[in-house]
Coordinates of C-alpha atoms and ligand atoms in Angstrom, one line a residue:
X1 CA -197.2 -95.9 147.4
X2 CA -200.0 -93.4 146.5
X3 CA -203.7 -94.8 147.2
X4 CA -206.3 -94.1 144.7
X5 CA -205.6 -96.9 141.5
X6 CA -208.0 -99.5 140.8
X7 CA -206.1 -102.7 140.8
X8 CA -207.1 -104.6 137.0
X9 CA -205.5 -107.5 134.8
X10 CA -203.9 -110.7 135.5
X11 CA -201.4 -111.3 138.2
X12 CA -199.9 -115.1 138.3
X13 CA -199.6 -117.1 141.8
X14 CA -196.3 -119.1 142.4
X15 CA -195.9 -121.7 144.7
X16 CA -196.7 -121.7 148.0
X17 CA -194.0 -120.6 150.7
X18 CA -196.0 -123.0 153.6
X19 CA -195.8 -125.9 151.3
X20 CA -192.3 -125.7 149.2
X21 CA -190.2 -125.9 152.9
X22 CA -192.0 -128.5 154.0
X23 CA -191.4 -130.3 150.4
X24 CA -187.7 -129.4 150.7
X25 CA -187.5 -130.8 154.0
X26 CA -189.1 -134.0 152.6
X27 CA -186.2 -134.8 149.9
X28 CA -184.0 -135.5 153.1
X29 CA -186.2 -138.6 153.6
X30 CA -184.2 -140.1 150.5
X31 CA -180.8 -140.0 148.9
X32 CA -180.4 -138.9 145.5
X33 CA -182.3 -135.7 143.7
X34 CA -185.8 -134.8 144.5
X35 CA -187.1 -132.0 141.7
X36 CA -189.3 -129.4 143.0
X37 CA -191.3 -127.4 140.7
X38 CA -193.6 -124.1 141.0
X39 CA -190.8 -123.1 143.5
X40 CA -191.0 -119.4 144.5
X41 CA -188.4 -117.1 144.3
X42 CA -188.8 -115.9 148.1
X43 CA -186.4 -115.1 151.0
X44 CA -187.4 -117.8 152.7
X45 CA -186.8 -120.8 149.9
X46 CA -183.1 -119.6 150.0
X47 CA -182.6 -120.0 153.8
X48 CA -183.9 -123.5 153.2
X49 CA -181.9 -123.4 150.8
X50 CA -178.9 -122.3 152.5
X51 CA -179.9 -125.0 155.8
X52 CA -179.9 -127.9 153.2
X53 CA -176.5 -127.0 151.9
X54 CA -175.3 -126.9 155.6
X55 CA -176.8 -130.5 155.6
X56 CA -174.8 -131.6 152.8
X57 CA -177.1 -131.7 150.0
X58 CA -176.7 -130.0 146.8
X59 CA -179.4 -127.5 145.6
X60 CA -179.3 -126.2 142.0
X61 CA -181.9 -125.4 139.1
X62 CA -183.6 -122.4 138.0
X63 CA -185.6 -119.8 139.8
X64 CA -188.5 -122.2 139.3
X65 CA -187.4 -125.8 139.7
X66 CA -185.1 -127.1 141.9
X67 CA -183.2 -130.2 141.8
X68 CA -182.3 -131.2 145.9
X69 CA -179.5 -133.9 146.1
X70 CA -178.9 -135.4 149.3
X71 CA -176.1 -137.7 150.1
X72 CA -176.2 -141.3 152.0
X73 CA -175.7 -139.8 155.4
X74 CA -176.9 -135.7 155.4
X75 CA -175.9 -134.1 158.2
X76 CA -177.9 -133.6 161.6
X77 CA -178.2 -130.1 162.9
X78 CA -179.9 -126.6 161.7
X79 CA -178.5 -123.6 163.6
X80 CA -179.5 -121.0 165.2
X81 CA -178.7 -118.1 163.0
X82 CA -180.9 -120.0 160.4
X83 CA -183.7 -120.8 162.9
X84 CA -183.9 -117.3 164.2
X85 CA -184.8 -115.8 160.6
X86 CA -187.4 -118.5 159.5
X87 CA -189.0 -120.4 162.3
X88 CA -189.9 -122.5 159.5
X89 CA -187.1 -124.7 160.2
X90 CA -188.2 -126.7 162.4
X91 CA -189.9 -128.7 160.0
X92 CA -186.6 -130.7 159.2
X93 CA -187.0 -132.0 162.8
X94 CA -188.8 -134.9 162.0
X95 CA -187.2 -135.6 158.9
X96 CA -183.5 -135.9 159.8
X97 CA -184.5 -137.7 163.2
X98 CA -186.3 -140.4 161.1
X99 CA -183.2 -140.3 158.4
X100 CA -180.4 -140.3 160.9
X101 CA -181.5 -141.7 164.1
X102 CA -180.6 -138.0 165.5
X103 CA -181.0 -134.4 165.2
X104 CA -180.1 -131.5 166.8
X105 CA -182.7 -128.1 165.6
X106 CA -182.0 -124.7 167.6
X107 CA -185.1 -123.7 169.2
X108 CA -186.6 -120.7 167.4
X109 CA -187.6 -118.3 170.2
X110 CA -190.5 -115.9 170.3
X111 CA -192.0 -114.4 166.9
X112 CA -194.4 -111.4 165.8
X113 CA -197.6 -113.2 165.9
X114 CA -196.9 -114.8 169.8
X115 CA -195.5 -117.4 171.6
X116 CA -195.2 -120.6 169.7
X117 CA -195.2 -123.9 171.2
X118 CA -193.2 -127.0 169.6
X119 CA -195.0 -129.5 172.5
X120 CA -196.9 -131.2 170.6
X121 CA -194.2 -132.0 167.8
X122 CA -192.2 -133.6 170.7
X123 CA -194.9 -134.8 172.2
X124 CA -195.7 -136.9 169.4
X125 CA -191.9 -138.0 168.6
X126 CA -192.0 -139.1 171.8
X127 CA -194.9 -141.3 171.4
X128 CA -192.7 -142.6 168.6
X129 CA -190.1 -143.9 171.0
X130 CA -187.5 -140.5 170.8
X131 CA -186.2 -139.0 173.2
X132 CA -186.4 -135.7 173.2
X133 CA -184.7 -132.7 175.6
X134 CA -184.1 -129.3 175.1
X135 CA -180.7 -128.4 175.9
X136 CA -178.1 -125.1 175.3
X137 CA -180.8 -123.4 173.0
X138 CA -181.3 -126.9 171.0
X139 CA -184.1 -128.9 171.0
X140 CA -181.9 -132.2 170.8
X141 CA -183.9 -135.9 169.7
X142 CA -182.5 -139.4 169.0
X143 CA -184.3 -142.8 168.3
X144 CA -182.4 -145.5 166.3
X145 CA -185.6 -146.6 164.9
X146 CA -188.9 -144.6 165.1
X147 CA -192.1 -147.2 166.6
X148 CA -195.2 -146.2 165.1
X149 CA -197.7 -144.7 167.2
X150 CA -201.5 -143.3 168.0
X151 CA -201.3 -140.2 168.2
X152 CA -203.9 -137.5 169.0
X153 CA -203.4 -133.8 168.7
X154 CA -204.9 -131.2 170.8
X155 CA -205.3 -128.9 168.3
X156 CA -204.7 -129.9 164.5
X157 CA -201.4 -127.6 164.4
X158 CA -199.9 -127.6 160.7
X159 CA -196.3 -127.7 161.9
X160 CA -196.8 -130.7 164.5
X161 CA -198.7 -132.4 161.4
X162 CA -196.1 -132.3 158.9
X163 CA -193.2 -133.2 160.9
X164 CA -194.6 -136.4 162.4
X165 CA -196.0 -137.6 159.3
X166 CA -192.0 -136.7 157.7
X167 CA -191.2 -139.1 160.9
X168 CA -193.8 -141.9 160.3
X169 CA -193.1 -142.5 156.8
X170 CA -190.0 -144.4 157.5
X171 CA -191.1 -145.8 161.3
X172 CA -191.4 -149.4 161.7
X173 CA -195.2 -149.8 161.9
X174 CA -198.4 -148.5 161.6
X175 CA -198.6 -144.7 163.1
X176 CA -202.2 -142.9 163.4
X177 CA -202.4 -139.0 163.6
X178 CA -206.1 -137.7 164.7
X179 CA -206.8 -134.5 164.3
X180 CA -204.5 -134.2 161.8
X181 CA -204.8 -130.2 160.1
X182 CA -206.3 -130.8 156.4
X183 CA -204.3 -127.5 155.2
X184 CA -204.0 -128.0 150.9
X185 CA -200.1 -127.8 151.7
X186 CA -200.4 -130.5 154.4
X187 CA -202.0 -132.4 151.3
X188 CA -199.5 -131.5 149.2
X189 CA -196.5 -133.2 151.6
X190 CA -198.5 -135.8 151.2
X191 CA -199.0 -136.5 147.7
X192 CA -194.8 -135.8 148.1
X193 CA -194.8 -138.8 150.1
X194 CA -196.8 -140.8 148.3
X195 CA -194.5 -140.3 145.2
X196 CA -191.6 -141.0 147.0
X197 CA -192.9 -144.2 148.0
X198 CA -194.1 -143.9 151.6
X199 CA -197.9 -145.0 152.7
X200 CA -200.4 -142.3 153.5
X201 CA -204.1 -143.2 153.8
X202 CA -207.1 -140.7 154.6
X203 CA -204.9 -137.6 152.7
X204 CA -207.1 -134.5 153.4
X205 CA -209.2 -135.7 156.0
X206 CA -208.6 -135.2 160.0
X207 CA -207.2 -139.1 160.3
X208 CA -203.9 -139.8 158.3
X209 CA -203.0 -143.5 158.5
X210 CA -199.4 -144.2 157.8
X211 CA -197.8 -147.7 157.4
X212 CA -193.8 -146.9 157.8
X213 CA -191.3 -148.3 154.9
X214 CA -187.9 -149.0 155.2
X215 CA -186.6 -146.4 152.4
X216 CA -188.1 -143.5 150.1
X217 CA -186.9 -142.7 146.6
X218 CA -186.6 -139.2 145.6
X219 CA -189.1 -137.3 143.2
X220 CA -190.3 -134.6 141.1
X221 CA -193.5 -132.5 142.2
X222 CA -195.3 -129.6 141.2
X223 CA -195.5 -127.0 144.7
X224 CA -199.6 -126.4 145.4
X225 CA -200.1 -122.6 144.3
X226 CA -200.0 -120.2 147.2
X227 CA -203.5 -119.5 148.3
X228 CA -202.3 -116.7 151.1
X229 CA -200.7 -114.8 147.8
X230 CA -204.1 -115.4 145.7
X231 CA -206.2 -114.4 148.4
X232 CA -204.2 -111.3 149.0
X233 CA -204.9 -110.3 145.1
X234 CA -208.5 -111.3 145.6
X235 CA -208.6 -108.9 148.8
X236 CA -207.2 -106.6 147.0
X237 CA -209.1 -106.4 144.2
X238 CA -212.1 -105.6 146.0
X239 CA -210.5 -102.9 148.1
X240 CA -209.5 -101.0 145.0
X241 CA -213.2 -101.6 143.3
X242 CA -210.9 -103.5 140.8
X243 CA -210.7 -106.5 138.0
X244 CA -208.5 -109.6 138.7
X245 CA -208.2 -112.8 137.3
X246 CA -205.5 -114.6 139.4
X247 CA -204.1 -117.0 137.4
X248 CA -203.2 -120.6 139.1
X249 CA -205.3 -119.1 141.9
X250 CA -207.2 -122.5 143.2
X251 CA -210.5 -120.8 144.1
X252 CA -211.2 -124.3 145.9
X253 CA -208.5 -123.5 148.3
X254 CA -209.7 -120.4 149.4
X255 CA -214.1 -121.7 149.5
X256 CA -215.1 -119.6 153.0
X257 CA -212.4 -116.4 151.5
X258 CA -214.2 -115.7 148.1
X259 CA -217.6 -116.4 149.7
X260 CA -216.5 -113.3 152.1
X261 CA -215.9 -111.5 149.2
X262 CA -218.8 -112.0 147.3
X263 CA -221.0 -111.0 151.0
X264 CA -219.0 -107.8 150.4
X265 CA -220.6 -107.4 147.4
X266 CA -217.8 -108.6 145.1
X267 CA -218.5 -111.3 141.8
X268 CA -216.0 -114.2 141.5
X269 CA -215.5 -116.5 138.6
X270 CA -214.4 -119.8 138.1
X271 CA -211.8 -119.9 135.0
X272 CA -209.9 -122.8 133.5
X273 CA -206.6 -120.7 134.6
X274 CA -207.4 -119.7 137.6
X275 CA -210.4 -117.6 138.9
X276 CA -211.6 -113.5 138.2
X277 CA -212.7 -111.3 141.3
X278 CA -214.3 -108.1 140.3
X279 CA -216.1 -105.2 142.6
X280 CA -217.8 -101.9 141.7
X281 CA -218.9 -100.8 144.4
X282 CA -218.2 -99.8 148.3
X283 CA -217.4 -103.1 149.6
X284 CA -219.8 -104.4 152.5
X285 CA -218.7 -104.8 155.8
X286 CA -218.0 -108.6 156.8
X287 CA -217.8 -110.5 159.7
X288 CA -214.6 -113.2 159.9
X289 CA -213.4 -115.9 162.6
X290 CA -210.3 -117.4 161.7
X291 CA -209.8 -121.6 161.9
X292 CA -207.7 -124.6 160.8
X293 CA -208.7 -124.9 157.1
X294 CA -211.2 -125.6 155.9
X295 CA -211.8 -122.8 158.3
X296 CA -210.9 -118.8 157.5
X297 CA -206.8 -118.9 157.2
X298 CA -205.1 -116.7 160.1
X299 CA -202.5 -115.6 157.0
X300 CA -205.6 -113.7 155.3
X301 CA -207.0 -112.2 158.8
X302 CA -205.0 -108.9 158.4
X303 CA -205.9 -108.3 154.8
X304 CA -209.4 -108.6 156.1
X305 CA -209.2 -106.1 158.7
X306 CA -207.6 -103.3 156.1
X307 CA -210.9 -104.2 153.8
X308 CA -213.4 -104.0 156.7
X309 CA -211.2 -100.4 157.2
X310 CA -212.7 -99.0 154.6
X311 CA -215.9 -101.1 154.2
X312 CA -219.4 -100.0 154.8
X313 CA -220.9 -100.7 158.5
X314 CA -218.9 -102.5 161.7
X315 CA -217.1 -105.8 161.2
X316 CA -216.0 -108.3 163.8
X317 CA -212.9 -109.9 163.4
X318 CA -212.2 -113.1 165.3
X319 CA -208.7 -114.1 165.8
X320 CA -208.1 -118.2 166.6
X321 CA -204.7 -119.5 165.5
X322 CA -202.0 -116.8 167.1
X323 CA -201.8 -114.5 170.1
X324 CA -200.7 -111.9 168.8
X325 CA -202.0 -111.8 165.3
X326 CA -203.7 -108.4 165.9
X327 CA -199.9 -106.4 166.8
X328 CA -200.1 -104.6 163.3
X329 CA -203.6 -102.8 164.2
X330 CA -202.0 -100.1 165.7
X331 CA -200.0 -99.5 162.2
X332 CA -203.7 -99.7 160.9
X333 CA -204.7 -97.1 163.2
X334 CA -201.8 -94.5 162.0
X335 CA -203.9 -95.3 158.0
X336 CA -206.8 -93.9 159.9
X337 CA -208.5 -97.3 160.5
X338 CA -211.2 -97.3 163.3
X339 CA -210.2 -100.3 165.0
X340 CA -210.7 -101.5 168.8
X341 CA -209.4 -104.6 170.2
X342 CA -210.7 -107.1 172.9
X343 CA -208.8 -110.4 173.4
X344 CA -208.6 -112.0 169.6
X345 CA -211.9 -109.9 168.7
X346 CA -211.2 -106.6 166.5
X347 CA -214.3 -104.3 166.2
X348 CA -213.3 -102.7 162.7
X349 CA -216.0 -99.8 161.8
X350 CA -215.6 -99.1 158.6
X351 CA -214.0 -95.1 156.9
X352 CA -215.0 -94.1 153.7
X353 CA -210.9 -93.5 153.5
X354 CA -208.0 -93.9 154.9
X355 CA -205.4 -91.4 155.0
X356 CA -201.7 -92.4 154.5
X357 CA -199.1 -92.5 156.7
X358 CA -195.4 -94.2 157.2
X359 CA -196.0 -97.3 158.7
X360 CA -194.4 -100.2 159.5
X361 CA -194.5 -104.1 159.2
X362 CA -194.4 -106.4 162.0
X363 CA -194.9 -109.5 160.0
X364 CA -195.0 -111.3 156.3
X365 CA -199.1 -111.3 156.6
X366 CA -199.3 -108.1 158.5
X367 CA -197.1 -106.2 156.1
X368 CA -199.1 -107.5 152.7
X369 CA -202.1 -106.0 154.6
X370 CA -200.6 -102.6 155.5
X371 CA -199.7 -102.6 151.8
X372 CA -203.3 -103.3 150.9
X373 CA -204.4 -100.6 153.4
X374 CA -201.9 -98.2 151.3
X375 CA -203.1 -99.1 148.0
X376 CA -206.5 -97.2 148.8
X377 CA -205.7 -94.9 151.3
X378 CA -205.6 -91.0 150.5
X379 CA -202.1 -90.2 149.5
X380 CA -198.8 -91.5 150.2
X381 CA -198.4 -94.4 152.4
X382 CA -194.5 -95.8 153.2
X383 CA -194.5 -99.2 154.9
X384 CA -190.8 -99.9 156.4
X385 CA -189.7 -103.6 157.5
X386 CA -190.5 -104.9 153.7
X387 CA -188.1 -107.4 154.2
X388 CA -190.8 -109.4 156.1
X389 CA -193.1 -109.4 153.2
X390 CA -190.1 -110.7 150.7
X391 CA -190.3 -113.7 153.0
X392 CA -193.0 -115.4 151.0
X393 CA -194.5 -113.0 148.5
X394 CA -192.4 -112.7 145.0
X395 CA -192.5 -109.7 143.2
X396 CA -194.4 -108.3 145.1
X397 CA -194.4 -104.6 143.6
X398 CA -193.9 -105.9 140.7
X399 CA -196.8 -107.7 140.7
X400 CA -199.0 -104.7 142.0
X401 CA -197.4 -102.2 139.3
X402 CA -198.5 -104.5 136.8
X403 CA -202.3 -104.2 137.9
X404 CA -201.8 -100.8 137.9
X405 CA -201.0 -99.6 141.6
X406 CA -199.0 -96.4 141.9
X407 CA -196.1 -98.6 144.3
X408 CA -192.4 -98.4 143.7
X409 CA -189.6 -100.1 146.3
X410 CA -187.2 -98.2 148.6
X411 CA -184.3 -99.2 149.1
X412 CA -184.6 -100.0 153.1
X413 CA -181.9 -98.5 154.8
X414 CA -183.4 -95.3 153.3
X415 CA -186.8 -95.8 155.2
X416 CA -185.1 -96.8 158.9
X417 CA -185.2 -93.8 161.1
Ligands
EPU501 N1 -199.0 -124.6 168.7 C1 -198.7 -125.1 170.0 N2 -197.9 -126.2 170.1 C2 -197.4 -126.8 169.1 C3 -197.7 -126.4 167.8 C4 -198.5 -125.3 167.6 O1 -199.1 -124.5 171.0 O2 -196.6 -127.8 169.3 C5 -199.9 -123.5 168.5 C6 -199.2 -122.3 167.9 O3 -198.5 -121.5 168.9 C7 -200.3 -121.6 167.2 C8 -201.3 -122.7 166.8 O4 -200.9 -123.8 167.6 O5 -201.0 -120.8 168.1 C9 -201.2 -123.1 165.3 O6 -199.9 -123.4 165.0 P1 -199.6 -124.4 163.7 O7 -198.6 -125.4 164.2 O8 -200.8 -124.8 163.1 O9 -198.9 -123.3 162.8 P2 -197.4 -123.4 162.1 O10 -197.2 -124.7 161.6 O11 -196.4 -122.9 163.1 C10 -198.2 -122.8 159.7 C11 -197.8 -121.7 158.8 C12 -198.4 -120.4 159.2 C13 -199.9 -120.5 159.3 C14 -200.2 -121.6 160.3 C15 -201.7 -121.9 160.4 C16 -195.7 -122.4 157.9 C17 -194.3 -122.2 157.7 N3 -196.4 -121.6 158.6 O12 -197.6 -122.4 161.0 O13 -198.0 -119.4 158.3 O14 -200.4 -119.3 159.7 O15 -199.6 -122.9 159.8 O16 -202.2 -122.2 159.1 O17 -196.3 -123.3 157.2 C18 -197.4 -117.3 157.5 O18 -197.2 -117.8 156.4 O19 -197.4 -116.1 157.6 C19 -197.6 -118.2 158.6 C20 -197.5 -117.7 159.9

């Protein structure tokens, strides 16, 4: 891409990736066809796609609606070679244990953005009377009923969330998560739930109450929008000095993000469709901590960083949620970014401009903000590894030609060394 355009017009959000596998997931919790609608057309929907097949289930529809039939007894195990390209499936985990009474789900391993921990997922299906080993690569877990359960988690991890309220839902009894996460696509399971018949009380809040049932009927739901994807667009608006309106964008989902924004001098609008970021100035540097939501979201954390690269004065960039969040600084660096690193702090003093460079992406978030960084840096900027960013952003260049950036896609094997 060449840096210099001034991103303007509409761009429209799809779906969002963290809620639609989670949703997909759910339909195993009842036989017959659960619709899905709002679905992105992302690499990672069609490995979900591909690990409900494996299941047993039949997936068809459009591009933008799928219809997800699952048959009286689905199968019990996701493999590895799906596991190791989206971590993500380990959300069926609690699912096909409450479904089938068993479930065998390859571990995922190690990812870009550190070491992930499943121990709170099993420790809370253990509370709920599984057992659970991990054995050969496979985290293996059997209960012939689920018990429901109090259960409190140390942090209020998204993942853990979802897959023991997927296993309370059809539990015999009453099961109590506490510090639950309060994410809009935790919500959004829920409201999945709900309309396939299962019991949820205090959606949203930190508490979720859920009285088990002894079957769920399938449903159709709308996917949340994609808040990561709207914020990117939002980010990126003001990095180019440009004129957005991102339509489905839910500016309520993204509160603490735009409010950043608008400290770096930016002006956001509330529309009927959606909501319109604009910037005319050199944006203002700002500080960010990332945080469960309601807090600042870890997926927006590196298009901050590439704004506060070319924003005026020193931001500090506080790093919560992963380890290793900060890996694709040093790709930064190579734009010309003035960036130093202590623990999960980055010191980012803001450059007039950046200066392109190949680079390369180490992750989905990390790549959408090396592409940000690109858009305004001084000449041409390659980023290689773009397959992470097809993992949940659709159309992506697309999208960005169409508000004017001067991006085109290589095909990949041309950009590998
Ligand atoms: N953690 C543990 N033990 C556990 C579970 C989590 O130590 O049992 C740790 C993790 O290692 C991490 C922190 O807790 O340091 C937060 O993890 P969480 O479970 O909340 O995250 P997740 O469910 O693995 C989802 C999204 C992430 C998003 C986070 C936080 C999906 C598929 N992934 O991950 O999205 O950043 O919540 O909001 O929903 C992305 O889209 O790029 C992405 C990484």
């Amino acid at each position: 891409m060449v840096g210099g355009a001034r991103l303007a017009g509409e761009v429209t959000v799809t779906g969002a990736k963290n809620s639609v596998l989670k949703l997909m997931a759910a339909s195993l919790l009842a036989e017959g066809t659960t619709v899905l609608t709002g679905v992105p057309r992302i690499v990672d929907v069609s490995i979900m796609t591909e690990l409900l097949r494996r299941l047993g289930c039949v997936v068809q529809g459009t591009p933008t609606k799928l219809g997800i039939t699952v048959p009286e007894r689905p199968g019990h195990e996701a493999d590895y070679d799906l596991v190791r390209r989206m971590r993500a499936s380990i959300c069926v985990l609690g699912p096909l244990l409450a479904r089938c009474g068993e479930v065998r789900v390859a571990l995922p391993g190690g990812d870009n953005i550190g070491s992930r921990g499943l121990n709170w997922h099993i420790d809370g299906l253990a509370k709920m009377g599984a057992s659970v080993q991990s054995s050969h690569g496979f985290l293996v877990a059997s209960a012939p009923r689920l018990a429901g359960a109090s259960i409190w988690l140390d942090f209020p991890s998204v993942g853990a969330t979802e897959n023991l309220l997927m296993a309370a839902v059809l539990a015999k009894g009453r099961t109590v998560i506490d510090n639950a996460a309060r994410e809009p696509e935790v919500v959004d399971l829920c409201e999945l739930l709900q309309a396939m018949g299962a019991e949820i009380g205090g959606v949203g809040t930190s508490t979720l109450e859920i009285e088990g049932v002894e079957s769920l009927t399938p449903a159709t739901h709308a996917t949340v929008p994609d808040r990561v994807v709207a914020g990117t667009f939002a980010i990126g608006a003001v990095m180019t000095r440009g004129d957005v309106v991102v339509v489905n964008g839910r500016a309520g989902h993204l509160e603490i993000a735009l409010d950043k924004l608008c400290t770096a001098g930016a002006t956001v609008e509330l529309l009927e469709e959606g909501f319109r970021v604009a910037m005319t100035e050199r944006p203002r540097a700002v500080d960010v901590v990332t945080l469960p939501y309601p807090g600042f979201s870890t997926d927006l954390q590196p298009g901050m960083i590439a704004l506060a690269g070319i924003s005026d004065g020193t931001a500090m960039i506080t790093e919560n949620v992963f380890e290793s969040r900060f890996m694709f600084i040093d790709e930064l660096i190579r734009l010309g970014a003035d960036i130093r690193t202590d623990g999960h702090h980055a010191v980012v003093r803001g450059r007039e401009v950046l200066s392109g460079a190949p680079v390369r992406a180490t992750d989905i978030r990390a790549g959408a903000g090396l592409v940000l960084a690109g858009l305004v840096a001084d000449g041409v900027t390659t980023v290689s590894d773009v397959h992470h960013i097809d993992r949940g952003y659709q159309d992506f260049v697309q999208q960005l030609q169409g508000l004017g950036a001067d991006v085109r896609r290589e095909p990949e094997d041309d950009q590998r060394p």
